[in-house]
Coordinates of C-alpha atoms in Angstrom, one line a residue:
M119 CA -17.9 31.6 -81.2
F120 CA -18.8 31.4 -77.4
S121 CA -20.9 34.9 -76.1
H122 CA -18.8 36.2 -73.8
L123 CA -20.0 34.6 -70.8
R124 CA -23.3 31.7 -70.2
Y125 CA -25.3 30.7 -67.3
W126 CA -28.0 28.5 -66.3
R127 CA -29.7 28.1 -63.1
Q128 CA -30.2 24.2 -61.7
R129 CA -32.0 22.7 -58.7
V130 CA -30.5 19.5 -57.5
G131 CA -31.8 18.1 -54.0
D132 CA -29.3 15.4 -52.0
P133 CA -26.6 18.1 -50.6
Q134 CA -25.0 14.2 -48.8
K135 CA -23.5 14.6 -52.3
N136 CA -22.2 17.8 -51.8
E137 CA -24.5 19.3 -54.9
G138 CA -26.3 21.4 -52.5
F139 CA -29.3 23.8 -53.6
N140 CA -30.3 26.2 -56.2
C141 CA -26.7 25.7 -57.8
T142 CA -26.1 28.2 -60.7
F143 CA -23.4 26.6 -63.2
T144 CA -21.7 29.1 -65.2
R145 CA -19.2 28.8 -68.5
N146 CA -16.4 31.4 -69.5
V147 CA -15.7 32.5 -73.0
Y148 CA -13.1 29.5 -72.9
G149 CA -15.8 26.5 -72.1
I150 CA -14.9 26.1 -68.7
R151 CA -17.9 25.7 -66.5
S152 CA -17.9 26.9 -62.5
T153 CA -20.5 26.2 -60.0
N154 CA -22.3 28.4 -57.3
C155 CA -24.2 26.5 -55.1
I156 CA -26.5 28.2 -52.4
C157 CA -25.8 25.7 -49.5
P158 CA -28.8 24.2 -47.2
E159 CA -28.7 24.7 -43.5
G160 CA -26.2 22.1 -41.7
Y161 CA -23.7 22.3 -44.9
Y162 CA -21.6 25.5 -45.6
K163 CA -19.2 26.2 -48.6
D164 CA -15.5 27.1 -49.1
F165 CA -15.7 30.3 -51.0
Y166 CA -12.4 30.7 -51.2
I167 CA -12.4 27.4 -53.1
S168 CA -13.4 27.7 -56.6
N169 CA -16.3 25.1 -57.6
S170 CA -16.5 24.4 -53.7
K171 CA -19.4 22.2 -53.0
C172 CA -21.2 22.0 -49.9
K173 CA -20.1 20.5 -47.4
P174 CA -21.3 19.2 -43.7
E175 CA -20.5 21.4 -40.3
C176 CA -19.5 19.3 -37.5
S177 CA -22.0 19.2 -34.5
V178 CA -23.0 17.1 -31.3
E179 CA -25.3 15.3 -34.1
R180 CA -22.9 15.1 -36.6
P181 CA -19.3 14.8 -34.8
C182 CA -16.0 14.4 -35.9
Q183 CA -14.8 11.1 -36.7
N184 CA -11.1 9.3 -35.2
G185 CA -10.5 11.9 -32.8
G186 CA -11.2 15.0 -34.6
T187 CA -12.0 18.3 -32.7
C188 CA -14.8 20.0 -33.9
S189 CA -14.4 24.4 -34.0
H190 CA -16.7 26.5 -36.1
K191 CA -18.3 24.4 -37.0
R192 CA -15.3 22.7 -39.2
C193 CA -13.6 19.4 -38.1
D194 CA -10.0 19.5 -37.6
C195 CA -8.5 16.5 -38.6
P196 CA -5.4 14.5 -36.3
W197 CA -2.5 13.2 -38.4
R198 CA -3.2 10.3 -41.6
T199 CA -7.1 11.1 -41.5
R200 CA -8.9 13.8 -43.6
G201 CA -12.5 14.2 -45.1
D202 CA -14.9 16.9 -44.2
L203 CA -15.8 14.9 -41.0
C204 CA -12.0 12.9 -40.8
Q205 CA -13.9 9.9 -42.1
E206 CA -11.4 9.1 -44.5
I207 CA -8.1 7.2 -43.4
D208 CA -4.8 7.6 -45.7
D209 CA -3.3 4.3 -44.2
C210 CA -6.4 2.3 -44.9
R211 CA -5.7 2.4 -48.8
S212 CA -2.8 0.2 -48.2
K213 CA -3.9 -1.4 -45.3
C214 CA -6.5 -4.4 -44.2
E215 CA -6.9 -5.5 -48.0
N216 CA -9.2 -7.8 -47.6
R217 CA -12.7 -5.9 -46.3
L218 CA -15.2 -8.6 -46.3
E219 CA -13.3 -10.1 -43.9
V220 CA -11.6 -7.2 -41.7
D221 CA -11.9 -3.8 -40.9
C222 CA -9.4 -0.4 -40.7
L223 CA -9.4 1.5 -37.9
Y224 CA -7.7 4.1 -36.2
N225 CA -6.5 5.0 -33.3
D226 CA -6.8 8.7 -32.3
R227 CA -4.6 8.9 -28.9
Y228 CA -2.1 6.9 -30.8
Q229 CA -2.4 8.3 -33.9
I230 CA -2.0 5.2 -35.5
T231 CA -3.9 2.8 -37.9
Y232 CA -4.4 -1.0 -37.4
C233 CA -6.4 -3.9 -38.9
S234 CA -9.2 -5.5 -36.9
C235 CA -11.3 -9.2 -38.1
K236 CA -14.8 -8.5 -37.9
N237 CA -15.3 -11.7 -36.2
S238 CA -14.0 -10.8 -32.4
S239 CA -12.6 -14.5 -31.9
L240 CA -10.1 -13.9 -34.5
Y241 CA -7.0 -11.8 -34.2
Y242 CA -4.9 -10.4 -37.3
D243 CA -2.0 -11.6 -38.2
Q244 CA 0.1 -7.9 -40.0
E245 CA 2.3 -10.4 -41.5
A246 CA 0.8 -13.0 -43.2
N247 CA -2.4 -10.0 -43.2
I248 CA -4.9 -12.6 -42.9
C249 CA -7.9 -13.5 -39.3
K250 CA -7.0 -16.2 -37.6
P251 CA -7.7 -18.2 -34.1
C252 CA -5.7 -16.3 -31.0
P253 CA -2.7 -18.7 -30.3
C254 CA -3.0 -18.1 -26.6
E255 CA -4.8 -20.8 -26.3
H256 CA -5.4 -20.6 -21.9
G257 CA -6.5 -17.3 -22.5
F258 CA -7.4 -14.9 -24.8
C259 CA -5.9 -12.2 -27.0
E260 CA -5.8 -8.9 -26.7
Y261 CA -3.3 -5.9 -28.3
K262 CA -1.0 -3.6 -26.4
E263 CA -0.3 -0.4 -28.2
S264 CA 1.7 3.1 -28.6
Y265 CA 3.0 5.3 -30.7
F266 CA 5.0 3.3 -33.2
Y267 CA 3.7 -0.2 -32.8
R268 CA 0.5 -2.4 -32.1
K269 CA 1.7 -5.6 -30.5
L270 CA -0.6 -8.7 -29.9
I271 CA -0.3 -9.9 -26.0
C272 CA -1.6 -12.9 -24.2
K273 CA -3.9 -12.3 -21.3
C274 CA -3.9 -15.5 -19.6
Q275 CA -5.7 -17.8 -17.5
Y276 CA -5.3 -18.3 -14.0
G277 CA -1.9 -20.7 -13.3
Y278 CA -0.9 -19.4 -16.7
K279 CA 2.1 -16.9 -18.0
E280 CA 2.7 -15.9 -21.6
F281 CA 5.7 -16.9 -23.1
N282 CA 6.5 -16.7 -26.9
G283 CA 3.1 -15.6 -28.2
Y284 CA 1.2 -18.5 -25.7
C285 CA -0.1 -19.4 -22.8
K286 CA 2.3 -22.1 -20.9
E287 CA 1.4 -23.6 -17.5
C288 CA 3.5 -22.0 -15.0
D289 CA 1.8 -22.4 -11.3
C290 CA 4.2 -21.8 -8.2
G291 CA 1.8 -23.8 -5.3
F292 CA 0.4 -20.9 -3.1
S293 CA -1.2 -18.3 -5.9
V294 CA -0.6 -15.4 -3.5
K295 CA 2.7 -16.7 -2.1
G296 CA 5.1 -16.5 -5.0
Q297 CA 5.4 -15.1 -8.6
C298 CA 5.9 -17.3 -11.3
E299 CA 8.7 -16.5 -14.4
F300 CA 9.9 -18.5 -17.3
D301 CA 13.9 -17.3 -17.9
S302 CA 15.0 -17.3 -21.7
R303 CA 14.2 -20.9 -22.3
G304 CA 11.0 -20.9 -20.9
E305 CA 12.4 -23.3 -17.6
K306 CA 9.7 -21.7 -14.6
I307 CA 11.1 -19.7 -12.0
C308 CA 9.4 -19.7 -8.8
N309 CA 10.6 -16.4 -6.8
C310 CA 9.0 -17.4 -3.3
Q311 CA 7.1 -14.8 -0.9
D312 CA 8.8 -14.3 2.7
G313 CA 8.2 -17.4 5.0
F314 CA 7.9 -19.9 1.7
Y315 CA 11.0 -21.6 -0.2
E316 CA 11.5 -22.7 -3.5
R317 CA 11.4 -26.7 -4.0
E318 CA 10.7 -28.7 -7.9
G319 CA 9.0 -25.8 -8.9
R320 CA 6.3 -25.1 -6.1
C321 CA 6.8 -22.3 -3.1
L322 CA 6.8 -24.5 0.0
S323 CA 6.3 -23.2 3.7
C324 CA 8.9 -22.8 5.6
G325 CA 7.3 -23.7 8.8
C326 CA 10.4 -22.1 10.9
H327 CA 7.6 -20.7 13.5
D328 CA 3.7 -22.1 15.4
Y329 CA 2.4 -18.9 14.3
S330 CA 2.3 -18.4 10.4
A331 CA 2.6 -14.5 10.8
M332 CA 5.8 -14.9 12.2
D333 CA 7.3 -17.6 9.9
T334 CA 10.4 -15.8 8.0
N335 CA 12.7 -16.6 5.3
C336 CA 14.5 -19.9 5.1
E337 CA 16.8 -22.4 2.9
M338 CA 17.3 -25.9 2.0
T339 CA 20.8 -27.6 1.4
G340 CA 19.9 -30.7 0.8
N341 CA 17.2 -31.9 3.0
V342 CA 18.6 -29.6 6.0
K343 CA 16.3 -27.0 6.2
R344 CA 17.9 -23.7 7.7
C345 CA 15.6 -20.7 9.1
F346 CA 17.0 -17.1 8.8
C347 CA 14.9 -16.3 12.5
R348 CA 13.7 -13.0 13.3
E349 CA 15.8 -10.9 16.1
G350 CA 15.3 -12.8 19.3
F351 CA 15.0 -15.9 18.0
Q352 CA 17.2 -18.4 17.4
D353 CA 17.5 -21.5 14.7
V354 CA 17.4 -24.9 15.8
N355 CA 17.1 -28.2 14.0
G356 CA 14.9 -25.8 11.2
H357 CA 12.6 -24.4 13.8
C358 CA 13.0 -20.4 15.5
E359 CA 13.0 -20.9 19.0
D360 CA 13.0 -18.3 21.4
I361 CA 16.1 -16.5 23.1
N362 CA 15.6 -16.6 27.2
E363 CA 18.1 -12.9 26.8
C364 CA 18.1 -12.9 30.4
E365 CA 20.4 -16.1 30.4
T366 CA 22.3 -15.1 27.4
D367 CA 22.9 -11.8 27.6
N368 CA 21.5 -9.5 30.2
T369 CA 22.1 -6.0 30.1
C370 CA 19.7 -4.6 32.5
H371 CA 20.9 -2.7 36.0
P372 CA 21.7 -4.6 38.5
S373 CA 18.5 -2.4 40.4
A374 CA 16.5 -4.0 38.3
T375 CA 15.0 -7.0 37.0
C376 CA 15.4 -9.2 33.9
R377 CA 12.2 -10.7 32.2
N378 CA 12.0 -12.7 29.3
T379 CA 9.4 -12.5 27.1
F380 CA 8.6 -13.7 23.6
G381 CA 11.2 -13.1 20.9
S382 CA 12.7 -10.5 23.1
F383 CA 13.1 -9.0 26.9
E384 CA 12.3 -6.9 29.9
C385 CA 14.0 -4.8 32.6
E386 CA 11.7 -4.1 35.7
C387 CA 11.8 -2.4 38.5
P388 CA 11.2 -4.1 42.2
D389 CA 7.7 -2.3 43.8
G390 CA 9.0 0.6 45.1
Y391 CA 11.3 1.9 42.5
K392 CA 10.7 3.0 38.6
G393 CA 13.0 4.6 35.6
Y394 CA 12.1 7.9 33.8
N395 CA 9.4 6.4 32.3
G396 CA 7.3 3.6 34.8
R397 CA 8.7 0.4 36.6
I398 CA 10.0 -1.0 33.0
V399 CA 13.0 0.8 31.9
E400 CA 15.8 0.5 29.1
P401 CA 18.8 -1.8 29.5
G402 CA 21.6 0.1 31.4
E403 CA 18.9 2.5 33.5
V404 CA 19.0 2.7 37.1
C405 CA 15.4 1.9 39.2
E406 CA 15.1 5.1 41.5
D407 CA 13.5 5.1 44.8
I408 CA 9.7 6.2 44.6
N409 CA 9.3 8.9 47.6
E410 CA 5.4 7.7 48.4
C411 CA 5.2 11.0 50.6
Q412 CA 5.5 13.2 48.1
E413 CA 3.9 11.6 45.2
S414 CA 1.0 10.4 47.1
P415 CA 0.0 13.1 49.8
T416 CA -2.4 10.6 50.9
A417 CA -0.8 8.3 51.4
C418 CA -0.8 8.2 55.6
W419 CA -4.1 10.5 55.2
F420 CA -6.7 7.9 56.4
Y421 CA -5.1 7.8 59.6
D422 CA -5.0 10.7 62.4
H423 CA -1.9 12.0 64.3
V424 CA 0.4 10.4 61.7
K425 CA 3.0 11.4 59.4
C426 CA 4.8 9.4 56.6
V427 CA 8.0 9.0 56.1
N428 CA 9.8 7.1 52.9
L429 CA 11.9 3.8 53.4
P430 CA 13.6 2.4 50.4
G431 CA 11.8 0.9 48.2
S432 CA 8.4 1.6 50.5
Y433 CA 7.5 4.0 53.3
K434 CA 5.2 4.1 56.6
C435 CA 3.4 6.3 58.6
E436 CA 4.8 7.2 61.9
C437 CA 3.2 9.0 64.9
L438 CA 3.6 12.6 65.2
Q439 CA 5.4 13.3 68.7
G440 CA 3.4 13.2 71.9
Y441 CA 1.2 10.5 70.5
E442 CA 2.1 6.6 70.4
P443 CA 0.8 3.3 68.4
T444 CA -2.5 2.0 69.8
S445 CA -1.1 -1.2 68.3
Y446 CA 1.8 -2.7 66.5
S447 CA 0.2 -4.0 63.6
N448 CA 2.2 -5.6 61.1
D449 CA 1.5 -3.3 58.0
P450 CA 3.4 -0.2 58.7
H451 CA 1.3 1.7 56.4
R452 CA -1.6 1.3 58.6
T453 CA -0.6 2.7 62.0
T454 CA -3.0 4.2 64.2
C455 CA -1.9 6.7 67.1
V456 CA -3.3 8.0 70.7
R457 CA -1.9 10.7 72.9
T458 CA 1.0 9.9 75.1
T459 CA -0.4 9.4 78.6
K460 CA 2.1 9.0 81.7
H461 CA 2.6 5.6 84.4
W462 CA 4.2 5.7 87.8
G463 CA 4.0 2.1 88.2
P464 CA 7.0 0.9 86.1
S465 CA 8.5 3.7 86.9
V466 CA 8.9 2.4 91.0
I467 CA 9.4 -0.5 90.0
V468 CA 12.3 0.6 88.0
L469 CA 13.6 2.3 90.5
C470 CA 12.8 0.1 93.6
T471 CA 14.4 -2.9 91.3
T472 CA 17.4 -0.1 90.8
L473 CA 17.9 0.3 94.7
A474 CA 18.0 -2.8 95.6
L475 CA 20.9 -4.3 93.4
M476 CA 22.7 -1.6 94.8
A477 CA 22.3 -2.6 98.2
V478 CA 23.4 -6.2 97.2
S479 CA 26.5 -5.1 95.5
G480 CA 27.3 -3.1 98.7
L481 CA 27.1 -6.0 100.6
M482 CA 29.0 -8.3 98.7
H483 CA 31.7 -6.0 98.8
I484 CA 32.0 -5.7 102.4
H485 CA 32.1 -9.1 102.7
V486 CA 34.6 -10.0 100.3
K487 CA 36.6 -7.0 101.6
N488 CA 36.3 -9.0 105.7
R489 CA 37.7 -11.9 104.2

């Protein structure tokens, strides 16, 4: 018969194999052996589990794998992973069978298992479970991953676009002027940007404006081009021409002058008049006279003995009372004045002339009466 309890002590030296150090092995009366190990630094034993072996602690030097998180020196493993350091992937037991060519990997972001070819120039065919050359041809293979699947997509070269798992030529001519797409049958569709139109699978410039920056949309009906011109322009034989609004639809007030501009028009007040925001007024706005004497107090300031008198659309410098102009200039803004002086000569001449006329008139009256 067995004794009540037997035990012996043994030292094993490979903690990496979870054997620990200074392990004590015992057997109970039924012959069942139990193990009690003292773990070295960097390892721990789960005391709540019988016969627990030494397990590695996680740390910066020994991080958790496959997206596991280290908490209190223990790894919290994500879904479908296990092991002391989350190094084991559950699905890898049944996936990625040819381990000589294929690696079984885990995407911790989407928590999915996938197979990847050791040769980076190949891609893994999930249906055939083998590594194949990339079918994209004019591009390279890339996987699009989500929480539900891992899908192969093609990153195509310039001038190509993916269609049914390979790169098919798709070029609309101007690389930045149109977007090339395929319909369900693989027919090319060019979605041309403004200023371009599609013709025979190419985006061609409309050429509706002389200035390319102002080009606009157009359409071709047969061989006739029609331009959809911007406001202020009209289509003339497939070209956008400026509309002279002053001739076709003058909406300026009669007090303002209509002035045509490129693609628009302006209503401008004449000199000496203005609107609410200056000489350029809104259509229908009345031009008001500018009172230069109020807005420019120094209008006649450079000349002595004058005052400013406002006129419709202008002003003049007028002599003060008791003064008279020294000369009559054509410019009323430059009047110079001197004090008025009395001259008797002209007055005497006027008086004598008046008396002489009265005498002649009297003599003629007497002569007519005597007859």
